Amino acid sequence: MYAQRPLVSKPRSAALLSQETHAGCMADTEEENLQNQIDEIEALSSIYGDDWCVIDEAARIFCIKISNSLDHPEWTLCLQVILPPEYPSIAPPLYQLNAPWLRGEDRLTISNNLEEMYLQNLGENILYQWVEKIREFLEEKSKTSHQVPKLKSTTEETEADDDDSSSELLNDLLLCSGIDASFDTLEDAAKEVPSIVHGEPISDRRSTFQAHLAPVTSPSQVKEVLNKLYENKKIASATHNIYAYRIYSKKTDTFIQDCEDDGETAAGKRLLHLMQILDARDVLVVVSRWYGGILLGPDRFKHINNCARNILVEQHYTNYVEDSGKQTGKSKSCKRK
């Protein structure tokens, strides 16, 4: 008789076991994140009641109305957020601040506050603290401001193709997110304010448009440039200061990018889209508009983009090949469908 050979399984490679362990840990982390999000949303819904709104449960899009006072709300702001699968363990929420009165300096202050709060509470649920921090800002605003906010700050009629569908909101938030997961770049930011170049103005029917450009390699440099621009009284007094920036990360082969309408509906998104087409990188473009009292309709977007395109070409921040229409760079951080 033949002795039966014992069945011996082959040892699995250390690399394969490591990959499986990593995948298992990632799955556990995402599941834990989702549970943390569910618990957080339930709590916020209970605390804020009708002011808390679920826009798209599947896409994790939510909105909350924040006011300086429940009895006499004069200063009101809408905070819209997307909760990515990595939140809260390793990534912040994507957010957008919406208010007719919200302009560059106030928006920058709030964004700085939210950024600082996130960095101080890495890995923790942050939405409640964000909401209350914004409420503190609104309460202080109501005490220090001598005027009631205007109901509408845009100078043009609302675009007919604008809509508030959840899919459009998702795209807008992804395109114009205020905090990016790559905040580790803040540590490497240069303290010196980058040099700023000013483009030639374009005038049409008493409105004037002018672009400003600065090289940037981190979100903190963007803030430094914006602060520097707002020190100029003429720029600070502009009806709108629309901006967009793109920063290329060699480490992840993706772009950190952001945009701001500053009251000119969809202008920031259009400006960022132009920069994507031109494959502009490591640069901030701000377009100031001084409104002259005559509505320009769609021509305003043409002037904004022309100002931006001219200064990008003049300063050699474009890799766009006009003859073939080919684009040399792709953004992995923000794809439009």
mmCIF file of C-alpha atoms in Angstrom:
data_model
loop_
_atom_site.group_PDB
_atom_site.id
_atom_site.type_symbol
_atom_site.label_atom_id
_atom_site.label_comp_id
_atom_site.label_asym_id
_atom_site.label_seq_id
_atom_site.Cartn_x
_atom_site.Cartn_y
_atom_site.Cartn_z
ATOM 1 C CA MET A 1 0.000 0.000 0.000
ATOM 2 C CA TYR A 2 1.091 3.534 -0.703
ATOM 3 C CA ALA A 3 1.319 5.974 2.172
ATOM 4 C CA GLN A 4 -1.046 8.893 1.699
ATOM 5 C CA ARG A 5 0.864 12.143 1.280
ATOM 6 C CA PRO A 6 -0.360 14.910 3.547
ATOM 7 C CA LEU A 7 -1.887 17.930 1.836
ATOM 8 C CA VAL A 8 0.399 20.907 2.367
ATOM 9 C CA SER A 9 -0.670 24.366 1.182
ATOM 10 C CA LYS A 10 1.952 26.585 -0.387
ATOM 11 C CA PRO A 11 2.984 29.561 1.731
ATOM 12 C CA ARG A 12 1.513 32.832 0.463
ATOM 13 C CA SER A 13 3.935 35.589 -0.379
ATOM 14 C CA ALA A 14 4.526 38.319 2.181
ATOM 15 C CA ALA A 15 3.680 40.948 -0.444
ATOM 16 C CA LEU A 16 0.304 39.344 -1.162
ATOM 17 C CA LEU A 17 -0.503 39.050 2.531
ATOM 18 C CA SER A 18 0.510 42.685 3.003
ATOM 19 C CA GLN A 19 -1.768 43.788 0.148
ATOM 20 C CA GLU A 20 -4.699 41.798 1.527
ATOM 21 C CA THR A 21 -4.116 43.181 5.010
ATOM 22 C CA HIS A 22 -3.954 46.735 3.622
ATOM 23 C CA ALA A 23 -7.149 46.219 1.624
ATOM 24 C CA GLY A 24 -8.870 44.826 4.695
ATOM 25 C CA CYS A 25 -7.764 47.782 6.789
ATOM 26 C CA MET A 26 -8.977 50.220 4.116
ATOM 27 C CA ALA A 27 -12.371 48.500 4.003
ATOM 28 C CA ASP A 28 -12.621 48.612 7.795
ATOM 29 C CA THR A 29 -11.656 52.310 7.811
ATOM 30 C CA GLU A 30 -14.251 53.222 5.162
ATOM 31 C CA GLU A 31 -16.919 51.303 7.053
ATOM 32 C CA GLU A 32 -15.955 53.077 10.258
ATOM 33 C CA ASN A 33 -15.992 56.429 8.430
ATOM 34 C CA LEU A 34 -19.466 55.752 7.078
ATOM 35 C CA GLN A 35 -20.780 54.881 10.527
ATOM 36 C CA ASN A 36 -19.196 58.033 11.954
ATOM 37 C CA GLN A 37 -20.854 60.064 9.194
ATOM 38 C CA ILE A 38 -24.245 58.488 9.863
ATOM 39 C CA ASP A 39 -23.961 59.214 13.595
ATOM 40 C CA GLU A 40 -22.848 62.791 12.887
ATOM 41 C CA ILE A 41 -25.690 63.471 10.446
ATOM 42 C CA GLU A 42 -28.291 62.108 12.857
ATOM 43 C CA ALA A 43 -26.952 64.370 15.595
ATOM 44 C CA LEU A 44 -26.850 67.456 13.381
ATOM 45 C CA SER A 45 -30.350 66.792 12.058
ATOM 46 C CA SER A 46 -31.608 66.590 15.638
ATOM 47 C CA ILE A 47 -29.769 69.742 16.728
ATOM 48 C CA TYR A 48 -30.592 72.027 13.774
ATOM 49 C CA GLY A 49 -33.994 70.688 12.687
ATOM 50 C CA ASP A 50 -35.383 72.390 9.570
ATOM 51 C CA ASP A 51 -32.126 74.289 9.001
ATOM 52 C CA TRP A 52 -30.434 70.978 8.161
ATOM 53 C CA CYS A 53 -31.171 69.688 4.651
ATOM 54 C CA VAL A 54 -30.299 66.393 2.941
ATOM 55 C CA ILE A 55 -29.674 67.157 -0.738
ATOM 56 C CA ASP A 56 -28.463 63.739 -1.881
ATOM 57 C CA GLU A 57 -28.119 60.942 0.664
ATOM 58 C CA ALA A 58 -26.331 58.559 -1.727
ATOM 59 C CA ALA A 59 -23.775 61.179 -2.777
ATOM 60 C CA ARG A 60 -23.441 62.364 0.847
ATOM 61 C CA ILE A 61 -24.402 65.970 -0.006
ATOM 62 C CA PHE A 62 -25.878 68.088 2.768
ATOM 63 C CA CYS A 63 -26.686 71.725 3.420
ATOM 64 C CA ILE A 64 -27.265 73.802 6.530
ATOM 65 C CA LYS A 65 -28.607 77.321 6.900
ATOM 66 C CA ILE A 66 -26.665 79.310 9.511
ATOM 67 C CA SER A 67 -27.808 82.679 10.930
ATOM 68 C CA ASN A 68 -26.514 85.155 13.473
ATOM 69 C CA SER A 69 -29.792 84.927 15.413
ATOM 70 C CA LEU A 70 -32.797 82.616 15.498
ATOM 71 C CA ASP A 71 -35.164 85.461 16.438
ATOM 72 C CA HIS A 72 -33.837 88.195 14.141
ATOM 73 C CA PRO A 73 -31.682 86.604 11.419
ATOM 74 C CA GLU A 74 -29.998 89.405 9.472
ATOM 75 C CA TRP A 75 -26.767 87.693 8.451
ATOM 76 C CA THR A 76 -27.401 84.272 6.940
ATOM 77 C CA LEU A 77 -25.100 81.846 5.171
ATOM 78 C CA CYS A 78 -25.589 78.438 3.580
ATOM 79 C CA LEU A 79 -22.892 75.798 4.147
ATOM 80 C CA GLN A 80 -23.008 72.982 1.570
ATOM 81 C CA VAL A 81 -20.844 69.927 2.125
ATOM 82 C CA ILE A 82 -19.914 66.625 0.519
ATOM 83 C CA LEU A 83 -18.644 63.914 2.856
ATOM 84 C CA PRO A 84 -16.040 61.822 0.997
ATOM 85 C CA PRO A 85 -15.444 58.155 1.985
ATOM 86 C CA GLU A 86 -12.153 59.211 3.620
ATOM 87 C CA TYR A 87 -13.899 61.580 6.066
ATOM 88 C CA PRO A 88 -13.288 61.924 8.974
ATOM 89 C CA SER A 89 -10.240 59.632 9.260
ATOM 90 C CA ILE A 90 -7.887 61.224 6.710
ATOM 91 C CA ALA A 91 -9.791 63.826 4.667
ATOM 92 C CA PRO A 92 -11.959 66.895 5.374
ATOM 93 C CA PRO A 93 -15.423 67.515 3.964
ATOM 94 C CA LEU A 94 -15.623 69.333 0.634
ATOM 95 C CA TYR A 95 -17.530 72.532 1.219
ATOM 96 C CA GLN A 96 -18.985 75.615 -0.429
ATOM 97 C CA LEU A 97 -20.095 78.845 1.249
ATOM 98 C CA ASN A 98 -23.102 80.584 -0.301
ATOM 99 C CA ALA A 99 -24.475 84.000 0.625
ATOM 100 C CA PRO A 100 -25.348 87.022 -1.548
ATOM 101 C CA TRP A 101 -23.341 89.343 0.731
ATOM 102 C CA LEU A 102 -20.286 87.086 1.075
ATOM 103 C CA ARG A 103 -17.308 88.790 -0.555
ATOM 104 C CA GLY A 104 -13.601 88.087 -0.827
ATOM 105 C CA GLU A 105 -12.337 89.242 2.566
ATOM 106 C CA ASP A 106 -15.166 87.726 4.606
ATOM 107 C CA ARG A 107 -15.032 84.495 2.610
ATOM 108 C CA LEU A 108 -11.274 84.282 3.147
ATOM 109 C CA THR A 109 -11.663 84.783 6.903
ATOM 110 C CA ILE A 110 -14.249 82.020 7.202
ATOM 111 C CA SER A 111 -12.204 79.658 5.026
ATOM 112 C CA ASN A 112 -9.112 80.289 7.158
ATOM 113 C CA ASN A 113 -11.126 79.573 10.318
ATOM 114 C CA LEU A 114 -12.495 76.304 8.928
ATOM 115 C CA GLU A 115 -9.055 75.245 7.698
ATOM 116 C CA GLU A 116 -7.440 75.961 11.068
ATOM 117 C CA MET A 117 -10.180 74.096 12.912
ATOM 118 C CA TYR A 118 -9.810 71.068 10.646
ATOM 119 C CA LEU A 119 -6.030 70.948 11.118
ATOM 120 C CA GLN A 120 -6.465 71.162 14.891
ATOM 121 C CA ASN A 121 -8.906 68.222 14.898
ATOM 122 C CA LEU A 122 -7.474 65.810 12.333
ATOM 123 C CA GLY A 123 -9.374 62.519 12.184
ATOM 124 C CA GLU A 124 -12.387 63.831 14.103
ATOM 125 C CA ASN A 125 -15.921 64.782 13.055
ATOM 126 C CA ILE A 126 -15.798 68.495 12.399
ATOM 127 C CA LEU A 127 -19.155 69.682 10.989
ATOM 128 C CA TYR A 128 -20.720 70.825 14.272
ATOM 129 C CA GLN A 129 -17.623 72.864 15.133
ATOM 130 C CA TRP A 130 -17.623 74.353 11.619
ATOM 131 C CA VAL A 131 -21.264 75.400 11.890
ATOM 132 C CA GLU A 132 -20.803 77.006 15.288
ATOM 133 C CA LYS A 133 -17.611 78.768 14.154
ATOM 134 C CA ILE A 134 -19.499 80.260 11.212
ATOM 135 C CA ARG A 135 -22.316 81.286 13.564
ATOM 136 C CA GLU A 136 -19.783 83.083 15.777
ATOM 137 C CA PHE A 137 -18.510 84.945 12.725
ATOM 138 C CA LEU A 138 -22.067 85.968 11.763
ATOM 139 C CA GLU A 139 -22.826 87.136 15.294
ATOM 140 C CA GLU A 140 -19.679 89.255 15.321
ATOM 141 C CA LYS A 141 -20.560 90.566 11.861
ATOM 142 C CA SER A 142 -23.988 91.696 13.065
ATOM 143 C CA LYS A 143 -22.365 93.631 15.950
ATOM 144 C CA THR A 144 -19.616 95.328 13.978
ATOM 145 C CA SER A 145 -21.314 96.010 10.640
ATOM 146 C CA HIS A 146 -23.282 99.234 10.214
ATOM 147 C CA GLN A 147 -25.396 97.932 7.343
ATOM 148 C CA VAL A 148 -27.837 95.097 6.747
ATOM 149 C CA PRO A 149 -26.639 92.656 4.063
ATOM 150 C CA LYS A 150 -28.062 93.085 0.575
ATOM 151 C CA LEU A 151 -30.416 90.422 -0.677
ATOM 152 C CA LYS A 152 -28.502 90.081 -3.929
ATOM 153 C CA SER A 153 -24.947 91.073 -4.821
ATOM 154 C CA THR A 154 -24.794 89.866 -8.399
ATOM 155 C CA THR A 155 -24.928 92.585 -11.042
ATOM 156 C CA GLU A 156 -26.409 90.374 -13.727
ATOM 157 C CA GLU A 157 -29.636 88.492 -14.162
ATOM 158 C CA THR A 158 -29.478 84.819 -13.180
ATOM 159 C CA GLU A 159 -28.381 82.542 -15.968
ATOM 160 C CA ALA A 160 -31.236 80.586 -17.521
ATOM 161 C CA ASP A 161 -29.244 77.371 -17.511
ATOM 162 C CA ASP A 162 -28.393 77.557 -13.792
ATOM 163 C CA ASP A 163 -30.093 74.889 -11.701
ATOM 164 C CA ASP A 164 -29.855 73.473 -8.188
ATOM 165 C CA SER A 165 -29.950 69.791 -9.045
ATOM 166 C CA SER A 166 -27.902 67.508 -6.855
ATOM 167 C CA SER A 167 -25.717 66.389 -9.759
ATOM 168 C CA GLU A 168 -24.806 70.001 -10.638
ATOM 169 C CA LEU A 169 -24.165 70.773 -6.979
ATOM 170 C CA LEU A 170 -21.894 67.739 -6.740
ATOM 171 C CA ASN A 171 -19.869 68.937 -9.732
ATOM 172 C CA ASP A 172 -19.663 72.480 -8.395
ATOM 173 C CA LEU A 173 -18.502 71.339 -4.974
ATOM 174 C CA LEU A 174 -15.891 69.040 -6.448
ATOM 175 C CA LEU A 175 -14.736 71.853 -8.716
ATOM 176 C CA CYS A 176 -14.753 74.583 -6.106
ATOM 177 C CA SER A 177 -13.956 72.809 -2.856
ATOM 178 C CA GLY A 178 -12.530 75.097 -0.202
ATOM 179 C CA ILE A 179 -10.345 72.563 1.629
ATOM 180 C CA ASP A 180 -8.246 69.992 -0.169
ATOM 181 C CA ALA A 181 -6.965 66.792 1.423
ATOM 182 C CA SER A 182 -3.408 67.803 0.480
ATOM 183 C CA PHE A 183 -2.947 70.321 3.278
ATOM 184 C CA ASP A 184 0.469 68.876 3.987
ATOM 185 C CA THR A 185 1.677 71.278 1.291
ATOM 186 C CA LEU A 186 1.065 74.102 3.774
ATOM 187 C CA GLU A 187 4.224 73.104 5.614
ATOM 188 C CA ASP A 188 6.354 73.700 2.533
ATOM 189 C CA ALA A 189 4.783 77.014 1.571
ATOM 190 C CA ALA A 190 7.135 79.904 1.071
ATOM 191 C CA LYS A 191 6.524 82.735 3.503
ATOM 192 C CA GLU A 192 7.356 85.426 0.976
ATOM 193 C CA VAL A 193 4.342 86.677 -1.003
ATOM 194 C CA PRO A 194 4.735 85.665 -4.678
ATOM 195 C CA SER A 195 5.139 88.474 -7.203
ATOM 196 C CA ILE A 196 1.910 89.720 -8.781
ATOM 197 C CA VAL A 197 1.522 90.772 -12.425
ATOM 198 C CA HIS A 198 -1.380 92.954 -13.601
ATOM 199 C CA GLY A 199 -2.887 92.608 -17.087
ATOM 200 C CA GLU A 200 -4.235 95.189 -19.491
ATOM 201 C CA PRO A 201 -7.813 96.309 -18.628
ATOM 202 C CA ILE A 202 -10.759 95.609 -20.937
ATOM 203 C CA SER A 203 -13.646 98.121 -20.921
ATOM 204 C CA ASP A 204 -17.154 97.643 -22.273
ATOM 205 C CA ARG A 205 -20.214 99.832 -21.630
ATOM 206 C CA ARG A 206 -18.659 101.469 -18.561
ATOM 207 C CA SER A 207 -17.633 98.144 -16.991
ATOM 208 C CA THR A 208 -13.911 97.449 -16.632
ATOM 209 C CA PHE A 209 -12.210 94.067 -16.314
ATOM 210 C CA GLN A 210 -8.591 93.488 -15.290
ATOM 211 C CA ALA A 211 -6.678 90.270 -14.595
ATOM 212 C CA HIS A 212 -3.995 89.741 -11.949
ATOM 213 C CA LEU A 213 -1.635 86.738 -11.926
ATOM 214 C CA ALA A 214 0.776 85.209 -9.412
ATOM 215 C CA PRO A 215 2.773 81.962 -9.311
ATOM 216 C CA VAL A 216 1.639 79.720 -6.435
ATOM 217 C CA THR A 217 2.706 76.307 -5.189
ATOM 218 C CA SER A 218 0.419 75.900 -2.155
ATOM 219 C CA PRO A 219 -3.032 76.997 -0.929
ATOM 220 C CA SER A 220 -1.382 79.166 1.728
ATOM 221 C CA GLN A 221 0.393 81.161 -0.988
ATOM 222 C CA VAL A 222 -2.978 81.693 -2.672
ATOM 223 C CA LYS A 223 -4.277 83.267 0.542
ATOM 224 C CA GLU A 224 -1.170 85.433 0.841
ATOM 225 C CA VAL A 225 -1.615 86.755 -2.707
ATOM 226 C CA LEU A 226 -5.326 87.433 -2.172
ATOM 227 C CA ASN A 227 -4.588 89.300 1.061
ATOM 228 C CA LYS A 228 -1.955 91.352 -0.749
ATOM 229 C CA LEU A 229 -4.362 92.199 -3.588
ATOM 230 C CA TYR A 230 -7.085 93.271 -1.147
ATOM 231 C CA GLU A 231 -4.638 95.767 0.372
ATOM 232 C CA ASN A 232 -5.051 97.706 -2.882
ATOM 233 C CA LYS A 233 -8.117 99.894 -2.314
ATOM 234 C CA LYS A 234 -9.069 99.909 -5.992
ATOM 235 C CA ILE A 235 -9.022 96.103 -6.233
ATOM 236 C CA ALA A 236 -10.765 95.718 -2.881
ATOM 237 C CA SER A 237 -13.546 98.045 -4.068
ATOM 238 C CA ALA A 238 -14.187 96.068 -7.280
ATOM 239 C CA THR A 239 -17.730 94.794 -7.701
ATOM 240 C CA HIS A 240 -16.358 91.277 -8.155
ATOM 241 C CA ASN A 241 -12.940 89.681 -7.708
ATOM 242 C CA ILE A 242 -13.288 86.324 -9.434
ATOM 243 C CA TYR A 243 -10.402 83.911 -9.050
ATOM 244 C CA ALA A 244 -9.220 80.381 -9.785
ATOM 245 C CA TYR A 245 -5.989 78.520 -9.243
ATOM 246 C CA ARG A 246 -4.386 75.195 -10.173
ATOM 247 C CA ILE A 247 -1.404 73.666 -8.361
ATOM 248 C CA TYR A 248 0.210 70.506 -9.721
ATOM 249 C CA SER A 249 1.364 67.891 -7.225
ATOM 250 C CA LYS A 250 4.157 65.716 -8.609
ATOM 251 C CA LYS A 251 3.840 63.427 -5.596
ATOM 252 C CA THR A 252 0.277 62.369 -6.427
ATOM 253 C CA ASP A 253 0.149 63.394 -10.123
ATOM 254 C CA THR A 254 -3.007 65.398 -9.425
ATOM 255 C CA PHE A 255 -4.066 69.035 -9.188
ATOM 256 C CA ILE A 256 -5.061 71.044 -6.131
ATOM 257 C CA GLN A 257 -7.529 73.582 -7.491
ATOM 258 C CA ASP A 258 -10.186 75.985 -6.341
ATOM 259 C CA CYS A 259 -12.363 78.825 -7.669
ATOM 260 C CA GLU A 260 -14.455 81.731 -6.400
ATOM 261 C CA ASP A 261 -17.364 83.584 -8.060
ATOM 262 C CA ASP A 262 -17.413 86.515 -5.590
ATOM 263 C CA GLY A 263 -21.031 87.238 -6.472
ATOM 264 C CA GLU A 264 -20.730 86.785 -10.256
ATOM 265 C CA THR A 265 -22.688 83.574 -10.728
ATOM 266 C CA ALA A 266 -20.653 80.698 -12.257
ATOM 267 C CA ALA A 267 -17.762 83.000 -13.241
ATOM 268 C CA GLY A 268 -15.204 81.220 -11.065
ATOM 269 C CA LYS A 269 -16.182 77.822 -12.428
ATOM 270 C CA ARG A 270 -15.838 79.095 -16.003
ATOM 271 C CA LEU A 271 -12.457 80.635 -15.217
ATOM 272 C CA LEU A 272 -11.162 77.382 -13.735
ATOM 273 C CA HIS A 273 -12.452 75.463 -16.747
ATOM 274 C CA LEU A 274 -10.484 77.810 -19.036
ATOM 275 C CA MET A 275 -7.330 77.162 -17.007
ATOM 276 C CA GLN A 276 -7.914 73.417 -17.319
ATOM 277 C CA ILE A 277 -8.221 73.697 -21.093
ATOM 278 C CA LEU A 278 -5.029 75.774 -21.268
ATOM 279 C CA ASP A 279 -3.329 73.327 -18.878
ATOM 280 C CA ALA A 280 -2.237 76.244 -16.682
ATOM 281 C CA ARG A 281 -0.521 75.022 -13.537
ATOM 282 C CA ASP A 282 1.060 76.452 -10.388
ATOM 283 C CA VAL A 283 -0.690 79.761 -10.946
ATOM 284 C CA LEU A 284 -3.469 81.938 -9.496
ATOM 285 C CA VAL A 285 -5.544 84.243 -11.700
ATOM 286 C CA VAL A 286 -7.817 86.929 -10.260
ATOM 287 C CA VAL A 287 -10.117 88.959 -12.526
ATOM 288 C CA SER A 288 -11.489 92.192 -11.045
ATOM 289 C CA ARG A 289 -14.659 93.699 -12.465
ATOM 290 C CA TRP A 290 -15.845 97.222 -11.794
ATOM 291 C CA TYR A 291 -19.525 97.370 -12.757
ATOM 292 C CA GLY A 292 -20.567 100.447 -14.712
ATOM 293 C CA GLY A 293 -24.341 100.276 -14.345
ATOM 294 C CA ILE A 294 -25.173 98.607 -17.679
ATOM 295 C CA LEU A 295 -25.925 94.876 -17.817
ATOM 296 C CA LEU A 296 -23.609 93.043 -20.208
ATOM 297 C CA GLY A 297 -25.310 89.635 -20.221
ATOM 298 C CA PRO A 298 -23.103 86.747 -21.451
ATOM 299 C CA ASP A 299 -20.478 89.236 -22.698
ATOM 300 C CA ARG A 300 -19.214 89.576 -19.128
ATOM 301 C CA PHE A 301 -17.993 85.971 -19.164
ATOM 302 C CA LYS A 302 -16.249 86.588 -22.477
ATOM 303 C CA HIS A 303 -14.382 89.577 -21.034
ATOM 304 C CA ILE A 304 -13.451 87.712 -17.840
ATOM 305 C CA ASN A 305 -12.034 84.777 -19.786
ATOM 306 C CA ASN A 306 -10.290 86.996 -22.342
ATOM 307 C CA CYS A 307 -8.543 88.930 -19.568
ATOM 308 C CA ALA A 308 -7.462 85.682 -17.938
ATOM 309 C CA ARG A 309 -6.349 84.037 -21.179
ATOM 310 C CA ASN A 310 -4.325 87.085 -22.255
ATOM 311 C CA ILE A 311 -2.319 87.264 -19.042
ATOM 312 C CA LEU A 312 -1.769 83.490 -18.931
ATOM 313 C CA VAL A 313 -0.401 83.535 -22.483
ATOM 314 C CA GLU A 314 1.717 86.638 -21.867
ATOM 315 C CA GLN A 315 3.285 85.094 -18.755
ATOM 316 C CA HIS A 316 3.786 81.699 -20.441
ATOM 317 C CA TYR A 317 1.477 79.721 -18.172
ATOM 318 C CA THR A 318 -0.176 77.706 -20.910
ATOM 319 C CA ASN A 319 0.794 74.407 -22.524
ATOM 320 C CA TYR A 320 -2.187 74.503 -24.873
ATOM 321 C CA VAL A 321 -1.438 73.700 -28.537
ATOM 322 C CA GLU A 322 -3.912 75.814 -30.493
ATOM 323 C CA ASP A 323 -3.211 74.184 -33.861
ATOM 324 C CA SER A 324 -4.168 70.682 -32.801
ATOM 325 C CA GLY A 325 -6.441 71.532 -29.908
ATOM 326 C CA LYS A 326 -4.658 68.921 -27.794
ATOM 327 C CA GLN A 327 -4.370 69.269 -24.063
ATOM 328 C CA THR A 328 -1.126 68.167 -22.471
ATOM 329 C CA GLY A 329 -2.289 67.948 -18.883
ATOM 330 C CA LYS A 330 -5.169 66.245 -17.119
ATOM 331 C CA SER A 331 -6.612 66.891 -13.721
ATOM 332 C CA LYS A 332 -7.314 63.785 -11.685
ATOM 333 C CA SER A 333 -8.623 65.692 -8.720
ATOM 334 C CA CYS A 334 -11.655 67.180 -10.429
ATOM 335 C CA LYS A 335 -13.245 65.561 -13.456
ATOM 336 C CA ARG A 336 -16.414 66.933 -15.006
ATOM 337 C CA LYS A 337 -18.902 64.443 -16.403
#
